[in-house]
Coordinates of C-alpha atoms in Angstrom, one line a residue:
M184 CA 23.2 -30.1 -5.5
P185 CA 23.7 -31.0 -1.8
R186 CA 26.1 -34.6 -1.5
T187 CA 23.4 -36.5 0.1
V188 CA 21.2 -35.8 -3.1
W189 CA 24.2 -37.4 -5.0
L190 CA 24.7 -39.9 -2.7
L191 CA 20.8 -40.8 -3.3
V192 CA 20.7 -40.6 -6.4
A193 CA 24.2 -42.8 -6.6
A194 CA 23.4 -45.8 -4.1
R195 CA 19.9 -45.6 -6.8
A196 CA 20.8 -46.0 -9.4
I197 CA 23.1 -49.2 -8.2
N198 CA 19.4 -50.5 -6.9
R199 CA 17.8 -49.9 -10.0
L200 CA 20.6 -51.7 -11.7
G201 CA 20.3 -54.8 -9.8
A202 CA 16.2 -54.6 -10.0
F203 CA 15.8 -56.9 -12.1
S204 CA 14.0 -60.1 -10.5
L205 CA 10.6 -59.3 -9.5
P206 CA 8.8 -59.8 -13.1
F207 CA 10.4 -62.8 -13.6
L208 CA 8.7 -63.6 -10.1
T209 CA 6.3 -65.1 -11.7
V210 CA 8.0 -67.4 -14.6
L211 CA 10.1 -68.7 -11.8
I212 CA 7.1 -69.6 -9.1
S213 CA 5.1 -70.9 -13.0
T214 CA 8.5 -72.9 -14.2
D215 CA 10.6 -74.3 -11.3
F216 CA 7.0 -74.8 -8.7
G217 CA 4.4 -75.7 -11.7
A218 CA 2.3 -73.7 -10.4
S219 CA -0.7 -72.4 -13.0
A220 CA -1.0 -68.8 -14.5
T221 CA -3.7 -68.1 -11.9
T222 CA -1.8 -69.0 -8.9
A223 CA 1.7 -67.0 -10.0
G224 CA -0.7 -63.7 -11.0
L225 CA -2.7 -63.9 -8.2
L226 CA 1.1 -64.2 -6.0
S227 CA 2.5 -61.3 -8.3
A228 CA -0.5 -59.5 -6.8
A229 CA 0.0 -60.2 -3.3
F230 CA 3.4 -58.9 -3.1
G231 CA 1.5 -56.2 -5.2
L232 CA -0.7 -55.8 -2.0
A233 CA 2.1 -56.1 0.2
T234 CA 3.5 -52.2 -0.8
I235 CA 0.9 -50.6 0.4
P236 CA 1.4 -51.5 3.8
S237 CA 5.2 -51.1 3.4
R238 CA 4.8 -47.8 2.2
L239 CA 3.0 -45.6 5.4
A240 CA 5.6 -47.5 7.6
G241 CA 8.1 -45.8 5.6
G242 CA 7.1 -42.4 6.4
R243 CA 5.8 -43.5 10.4
L244 CA 9.5 -46.1 10.9
A245 CA 10.9 -42.6 8.9
A246 CA 9.6 -40.3 11.8
R247 CA 10.7 -42.7 15.0
L248 CA 13.9 -44.5 14.4
G249 CA 15.3 -42.0 11.6
R250 CA 15.7 -42.2 8.1
R251 CA 19.3 -44.0 7.7
R252 CA 17.7 -46.3 10.0
T253 CA 15.0 -46.8 7.7
I254 CA 16.8 -47.0 4.7
V255 CA 18.7 -49.6 5.7
L256 CA 16.3 -51.6 7.5
G257 CA 14.2 -51.7 4.0
L258 CA 17.8 -52.4 1.9
T259 CA 18.5 -55.1 4.1
G260 CA 14.8 -56.8 4.7
C261 CA 14.9 -56.5 0.9
A262 CA 17.9 -58.3 0.6
L263 CA 16.4 -61.0 2.7
A264 CA 13.4 -61.5 1.3
Q265 CA 15.3 -62.5 -3.1
L266 CA 17.9 -64.4 -1.3
G267 CA 14.4 -66.7 0.3
I268 CA 12.7 -67.6 -2.7
A269 CA 16.0 -67.8 -4.0
A270 CA 16.1 -70.6 -1.9
A271 CA 13.0 -71.8 -1.3
G272 CA 11.9 -75.5 -1.8
S273 CA 8.5 -74.9 -1.8
L274 CA 6.0 -73.1 -3.2
A275 CA 4.5 -72.1 -0.2
A276 CA 8.0 -70.6 0.6
V277 CA 8.2 -68.9 -2.9
A278 CA 4.9 -67.1 -1.8
A279 CA 5.6 -65.7 2.1
F280 CA 9.1 -64.5 0.9
A281 CA 7.1 -62.7 -1.9
I282 CA 5.3 -61.0 1.3
L283 CA 8.1 -60.7 3.0
L284 CA 9.7 -58.5 0.5
G285 CA 6.6 -56.5 -0.9
L286 CA 7.0 -55.5 2.5
A287 CA 10.0 -54.6 3.0
F288 CA 10.1 -53.0 -0.9
E289 CA 9.0 -49.5 0.1
L290 CA 10.3 -49.3 3.5
Y291 CA 13.3 -47.0 1.7
E292 CA 10.8 -44.9 -0.6
P293 CA 9.2 -42.5 2.1
P294 CA 13.0 -42.3 4.1
S295 CA 15.1 -41.0 1.3
Q296 CA 12.1 -39.2 -1.4
G297 CA 11.9 -36.9 2.3
M298 CA 16.1 -36.4 2.9
I299 CA 15.6 -35.3 -1.1
A300 CA 13.6 -32.5 -0.5
D301 CA 15.3 -31.3 2.7
A302 CA 18.6 -31.4 1.8
V303 CA 17.4 -29.0 -1.6
G304 CA 15.4 -25.6 -1.6
P305 CA 12.4 -25.8 -3.0
A306 CA 13.3 -23.9 -6.3
E307 CA 15.5 -27.0 -6.7
R308 CA 14.1 -30.1 -6.0
V309 CA 12.2 -30.3 -9.7
R310 CA 15.3 -31.2 -10.6
A311 CA 16.1 -33.3 -7.3
Y312 CA 13.5 -35.6 -8.1
G313 CA 14.0 -35.0 -11.3
L314 CA 18.1 -37.0 -10.9
L315 CA 16.2 -39.8 -9.3
N316 CA 13.5 -40.6 -11.3
A317 CA 16.6 -40.3 -14.2
A318 CA 19.3 -42.7 -11.8
L319 CA 16.3 -45.1 -11.9
A320 CA 15.8 -45.4 -15.4
A321 CA 19.6 -45.4 -16.1
G322 CA 19.7 -48.6 -13.5
G323 CA 17.0 -49.5 -15.6
T324 CA 18.7 -50.0 -18.7
G325 CA 22.4 -52.2 -18.0
A326 CA 19.9 -54.3 -14.8
G327 CA 17.9 -55.9 -18.6
L328 CA 21.2 -56.5 -20.1
I329 CA 22.6 -58.5 -16.5
A330 CA 19.0 -59.9 -16.2
A331 CA 19.2 -61.8 -20.8
A332 CA 22.5 -62.6 -19.2
L333 CA 21.7 -64.7 -15.9
G334 CA 17.7 -65.4 -17.2
R335 CA 20.0 -68.1 -18.7
W336 CA 21.8 -69.5 -16.4
D337 CA 19.1 -69.6 -13.6
L338 CA 16.2 -67.6 -12.7
R339 CA 17.1 -68.0 -9.0
W340 CA 20.4 -66.1 -9.1
L341 CA 18.5 -63.2 -11.1
F342 CA 17.4 -63.1 -7.1
V343 CA 20.6 -63.2 -5.4
A344 CA 22.7 -60.3 -7.6
D345 CA 19.2 -58.6 -6.7
A346 CA 19.8 -59.0 -2.9
L347 CA 23.6 -58.3 -3.1
T348 CA 23.1 -55.0 -4.9
C349 CA 21.0 -54.0 -2.3
L350 CA 23.4 -55.2 0.9
A351 CA 25.5 -52.7 -1.3
C352 CA 23.1 -49.9 -1.3
A353 CA 22.5 -50.7 2.2
L354 CA 26.8 -50.2 2.6
V355 CA 28.0 -47.3 1.4
L356 CA 24.4 -45.5 2.6
R357 CA 25.3 -46.2 6.4
T358 CA 28.7 -45.5 5.9
A359 CA 28.3 -42.7 4.0
L360 CA 24.0 -40.6 4.8
P361 CA 25.0 -38.8 7.9
A362 CA 24.0 -39.8 10.9
D363 CA 20.8 -39.9 12.1
R364 CA 18.7 -36.8 14.7
P365 CA 15.9 -37.0 16.8
R366 CA 12.7 -34.6 13.7
R367 CA 9.7 -34.0 14.9
A368 CA 7.4 -31.7 13.8
S369 CA 7.9 -27.9 14.0
A370 CA 6.3 -24.4 12.7
P371 CA 8.4 -21.7 12.8
T372 CA 6.7 -19.0 14.4
G373 CA 6.3 -20.1 18.2
R374 CA 6.5 -18.0 20.8
G375 CA 10.3 -17.1 22.0
G376 CA 12.1 -18.2 18.4
E377 CA 10.8 -21.3 19.6
P378 CA 9.8 -23.3 16.8
E379 CA 6.5 -25.4 18.4
P380 CA 4.9 -28.6 17.4
V381 CA 2.9 -29.2 15.1
Q382 CA 0.3 -32.5 14.2
V383 CA 1.0 -34.2 10.8
Q384 CA -1.4 -35.4 9.2
P385 CA -1.3 -36.1 5.5
W386 CA -4.8 -38.1 5.5
R387 CA -7.4 -34.4 6.7
D388 CA -5.3 -32.0 3.8
R389 CA -7.7 -32.3 0.9
A390 CA -4.8 -30.3 -1.6
L391 CA -2.3 -33.3 -0.7
W392 CA -5.7 -36.3 -1.1
A393 CA -6.1 -34.8 -4.6
M394 CA -2.8 -35.1 -5.6
C395 CA -3.5 -39.0 -4.5
A396 CA -5.7 -38.7 -6.8
A397 CA -4.1 -38.2 -10.2
G398 CA -1.1 -40.0 -8.4
T399 CA -2.8 -42.9 -8.9
V400 CA -4.7 -42.3 -12.2
F401 CA -1.5 -41.5 -13.6
A402 CA 0.7 -44.6 -11.9
L403 CA -2.1 -47.3 -13.3
V404 CA -1.4 -46.0 -16.7
S405 CA 1.9 -46.1 -15.7
M406 CA 2.3 -49.6 -15.1
Q407 CA 0.0 -50.5 -17.5
I408 CA 2.6 -49.8 -19.4
V409 CA 4.4 -51.9 -18.5
V410 CA 2.2 -54.4 -18.1
A411 CA 0.3 -54.4 -22.5
L412 CA 3.5 -53.9 -23.8
P413 CA 4.7 -56.6 -24.9
L414 CA 1.7 -58.2 -25.0
A415 CA -0.4 -55.6 -27.2
L416 CA 3.4 -56.0 -29.7
E417 CA 2.7 -59.4 -30.3
R418 CA 0.0 -58.7 -31.2
I419 CA 0.8 -56.2 -33.3
G420 CA 2.9 -58.8 -35.2
F421 CA 6.6 -58.2 -33.3
A422 CA 7.9 -60.2 -31.1
P423 CA 7.2 -59.3 -27.0
A424 CA 10.9 -58.9 -26.8
D425 CA 10.4 -55.4 -28.6
A426 CA 9.1 -54.3 -25.3
G427 CA 13.4 -53.8 -24.0
L428 CA 13.3 -52.2 -26.8
L429 CA 11.0 -49.6 -25.9
F430 CA 11.8 -49.1 -22.7
T431 CA 15.9 -48.5 -23.6
A432 CA 14.3 -46.5 -24.9
S433 CA 12.0 -44.7 -23.2
A434 CA 15.1 -44.5 -20.2
V435 CA 17.9 -42.6 -22.4
T436 CA 14.5 -40.0 -23.0
V437 CA 13.9 -39.7 -19.9
V438 CA 18.3 -39.2 -19.0
A439 CA 18.4 -37.1 -22.3
A440 CA 15.9 -34.7 -21.3
Q441 CA 17.1 -33.9 -17.1
P442 CA 18.5 -31.2 -18.8
A443 CA 15.4 -29.9 -20.5
L444 CA 14.6 -29.4 -16.7
R445 CA 16.5 -26.3 -16.3
L446 CA 15.1 -23.8 -19.0
P447 CA 14.0 -21.1 -17.9
R448 CA 10.2 -21.9 -20.1
L449 CA 9.9 -24.5 -18.2
A450 CA 11.5 -24.3 -14.8
G451 CA 9.3 -21.0 -14.1
L452 CA 5.7 -23.1 -15.4
P453 CA 3.7 -23.4 -12.3
A454 CA 3.5 -27.0 -10.6
H455 CA -0.5 -27.5 -12.3
A456 CA 0.7 -26.4 -15.2
A457 CA 3.4 -28.2 -16.2
L458 CA 1.6 -31.8 -14.5
A459 CA -1.1 -30.0 -17.7
L460 CA 1.7 -30.8 -20.0
G461 CA 3.1 -33.6 -19.0
Y462 CA 0.0 -35.3 -19.1
A463 CA -0.3 -33.6 -22.3
L464 CA 3.1 -35.1 -23.2
M465 CA 1.1 -38.7 -22.1
A466 CA -0.8 -38.5 -23.6
A467 CA 0.1 -37.9 -27.7
G468 CA 2.7 -40.8 -26.9
L469 CA -0.3 -43.7 -26.4
A470 CA -1.6 -42.4 -28.8
G471 CA 0.3 -42.7 -31.3
Y472 CA 1.5 -46.5 -29.7
A473 CA -2.9 -47.4 -31.3
V474 CA -2.4 -46.3 -34.2
A475 CA 1.5 -47.3 -34.9
H476 CA 2.5 -50.3 -36.6
T477 CA 5.8 -49.4 -37.3
L478 CA 9.5 -49.8 -34.8
P479 CA 9.9 -46.1 -35.5
S480 CA 6.4 -44.9 -35.5
L481 CA 7.0 -46.2 -32.2
L482 CA 10.3 -45.4 -30.1
A483 CA 8.9 -42.3 -31.4
A484 CA 5.6 -42.6 -29.1
T485 CA 7.7 -43.9 -26.6
A486 CA 9.8 -41.0 -26.9
V487 CA 6.3 -39.2 -26.5
W488 CA 5.7 -40.5 -23.3
S489 CA 8.7 -40.2 -21.9
L490 CA 9.0 -36.8 -22.1
G491 CA 5.8 -35.9 -20.4
D492 CA 6.2 -39.1 -17.1
V493 CA 9.5 -37.0 -16.7
L494 CA 7.5 -33.6 -16.1
V495 CA 5.3 -34.6 -14.0
L496 CA 7.7 -37.0 -11.7
A497 CA 9.9 -34.1 -11.1
R498 CA 6.9 -31.7 -10.5
A499 CA 4.8 -34.9 -8.0
F500 CA 6.7 -35.4 -5.9
G501 CA 8.2 -31.7 -5.3
V502 CA 4.7 -30.4 -5.6
V503 CA 4.0 -33.6 -2.5
A504 CA 7.5 -31.7 -0.3
D505 CA 6.0 -28.9 -0.6
L506 CA 2.9 -29.0 0.8
A507 CA 4.6 -31.0 4.1
P508 CA 4.6 -29.3 6.9
P509 CA 8.1 -28.8 8.4
G510 CA 8.9 -32.5 9.5
G511 CA 6.7 -33.6 7.8
T512 CA 7.8 -34.9 4.4
D513 CA 8.2 -38.4 4.4
R514 CA 4.4 -39.1 6.4
Y515 CA 3.3 -36.9 3.0
L516 CA 5.7 -39.6 0.6
A517 CA 4.8 -41.9 1.8
V518 CA 0.9 -41.4 1.6
Y519 CA 1.8 -40.6 -1.8
G520 CA 2.8 -43.3 -2.7
I521 CA 0.6 -45.9 -2.1
S522 CA -0.4 -44.8 -5.2
W523 CA 1.8 -47.3 -6.5
G524 CA 0.8 -50.0 -5.0
I525 CA -2.1 -49.6 -6.3
A526 CA -1.9 -49.2 -9.7
T527 CA 0.8 -52.4 -9.3
T528 CA -2.3 -54.6 -8.5
A529 CA -4.8 -53.1 -10.9
A530 CA -2.8 -53.5 -13.5
P531 CA -2.0 -56.2 -14.6
V532 CA -6.0 -57.1 -14.2
T533 CA -6.6 -53.9 -16.1
A534 CA -4.3 -54.0 -18.8
T535 CA -5.0 -57.7 -19.5
Q536 CA -9.0 -57.5 -19.7
L537 CA -8.8 -54.7 -22.4
L538 CA -6.2 -56.8 -24.5
A539 CA -8.4 -59.3 -24.3
H540 CA -12.1 -57.1 -24.2
V541 CA -11.5 -54.5 -26.9
G542 CA -8.3 -54.4 -28.7
V543 CA -4.6 -53.1 -28.3
A544 CA -5.5 -49.8 -30.5
A545 CA -8.2 -49.3 -27.5
L546 CA -6.7 -49.5 -25.1
W547 CA -4.1 -47.4 -26.0
A548 CA -6.7 -44.5 -26.1
A549 CA -8.0 -45.3 -23.1
A550 CA -4.8 -44.8 -21.5
A551 CA -4.0 -41.7 -23.4
G552 CA -8.1 -40.5 -22.7
L553 CA -7.2 -40.8 -18.9
C554 CA -3.8 -39.4 -19.4
L555 CA -5.6 -36.7 -21.1
A556 CA -9.0 -36.6 -18.0
L557 CA -5.7 -35.7 -15.7
A558 CA -4.4 -32.6 -17.3
A559 CA -8.3 -32.1 -17.4
A560 CA -8.1 -32.7 -14.0
Q561 CA -5.1 -30.7 -13.2
L562 CA -5.6 -27.0 -15.0
L563 CA -9.7 -27.1 -13.2
V564 CA -9.1 -28.7 -10.1
V565 CA -5.7 -30.1 -8.3
G566 CA -4.1 -26.9 -9.3
P567 CA -6.4 -24.9 -7.8
L568 CA -6.9 -26.8 -4.8
V569 CA -2.4 -27.1 -4.6
S570 CA -2.6 -23.4 -5.0
R571 CA -5.3 -22.3 -2.4
R572 CA -3.4 -23.9 1.1
T573 CA -1.7 -21.7 2.7
S574 CA 0.1 -22.4 5.7
P575 CA 2.0 -20.4 8.4
H576 CA 4.8 -22.6 8.4
R577 CA 5.3 -23.1 4.7
T578 CA 5.4 -19.4 3.2
A579 CA 8.7 -19.0 6.4
A580 CA 10.1 -22.4 5.3
A581 CA 10.2 -21.9 2.0
K582 CA 11.4 -18.1 2.1
A583 CA 14.3 -19.4 4.5
A584 CA 15.0 -22.4 2.3
A585 CA 15.0 -19.5 0.0
G586 CA 17.2 -16.8 1.5
A587 CA 14.8 -14.2 2.5
P588 CA 13.6 -12.2 4.9
S589 CA 10.5 -14.2 7.1
G590 CA 9.4 -11.5 8.7
P591 CA 8.7 -7.1 7.4
R592 CA 11.6 -5.4 6.2
G593 CA 12.6 -2.2 7.5

């Protein structure tokens, strides 16, 4: 992997190590300001909604201001908003800073994901995005331990510590990443060998729309696991805190599974087949949750769906990056990423309503059914639509990245 990839992966792990405050936002609102559970939930939903324009702004700012500047701006904005939450003296102030946090929260993602896509060839993108996913998982494991220590002291210190990791990450990347250079989307087939500007129009790309639709359903399932698992465990006789053990097992599985991405049989699978396999594994793991009543069976189900998560995340970002024209990677990844903002807003509602009205087993069965539907859609609709996409600039770029000549031989 190029140095840029390792820098972004390491910085993401540092940033994730401090990203333990958000799950405690509703707790802080309820305990320190006496707000009702409904009010706390609405403020958390407002944060989730704010991440949607944040993701789109990240893609546009990366093209206009530069990737490094956008990354530093996003991380610094997150730090300031976190410090504002920690120092807030009223519920209105917390609400304002929570929304500001959402508006800065996703600025980092499109430029960092775009830098990774451009730093490696198409054949290495799956591994590179897999490393990024593993960094998030590894950082999340340590984040839980830090949260357990600081949270017993004062919840506000969680936001202070999170802000400090954001500032540390911003400083490292501002110093170590290459300077921003003007970029524009272009096709390498212009007259006289000069690049011709092309318009980046992700909203008109049917293949990207198909990936976004599948990605939104996948993100909804993923966020429902985060929201519902502690509540579901309590209903089947476990302590809600046992969810931390299962999330740790998931993180360990994600990290340990990274070498598998390079196995010839797995790496050689077409993208649509690998994504369908990932969705099927997630369905199997979630179906295991529906019938599990012991800790070993819950751990086994967690490992299975986590393996599916590894396959889906690494491949999906690679497919979206391949769809983008040269210079348009940030915008494409930004549009694809709003699926997580939608899921973050919707999952607390769908998960709690399903638990209240149909129960634990039906909740996990429904999530497994959605994953099976995604696997079928990937094979029958999304995969063929993406495969039919032909673009001269993509073909030439892929050949150049692979070291192949872009013109006829001879």
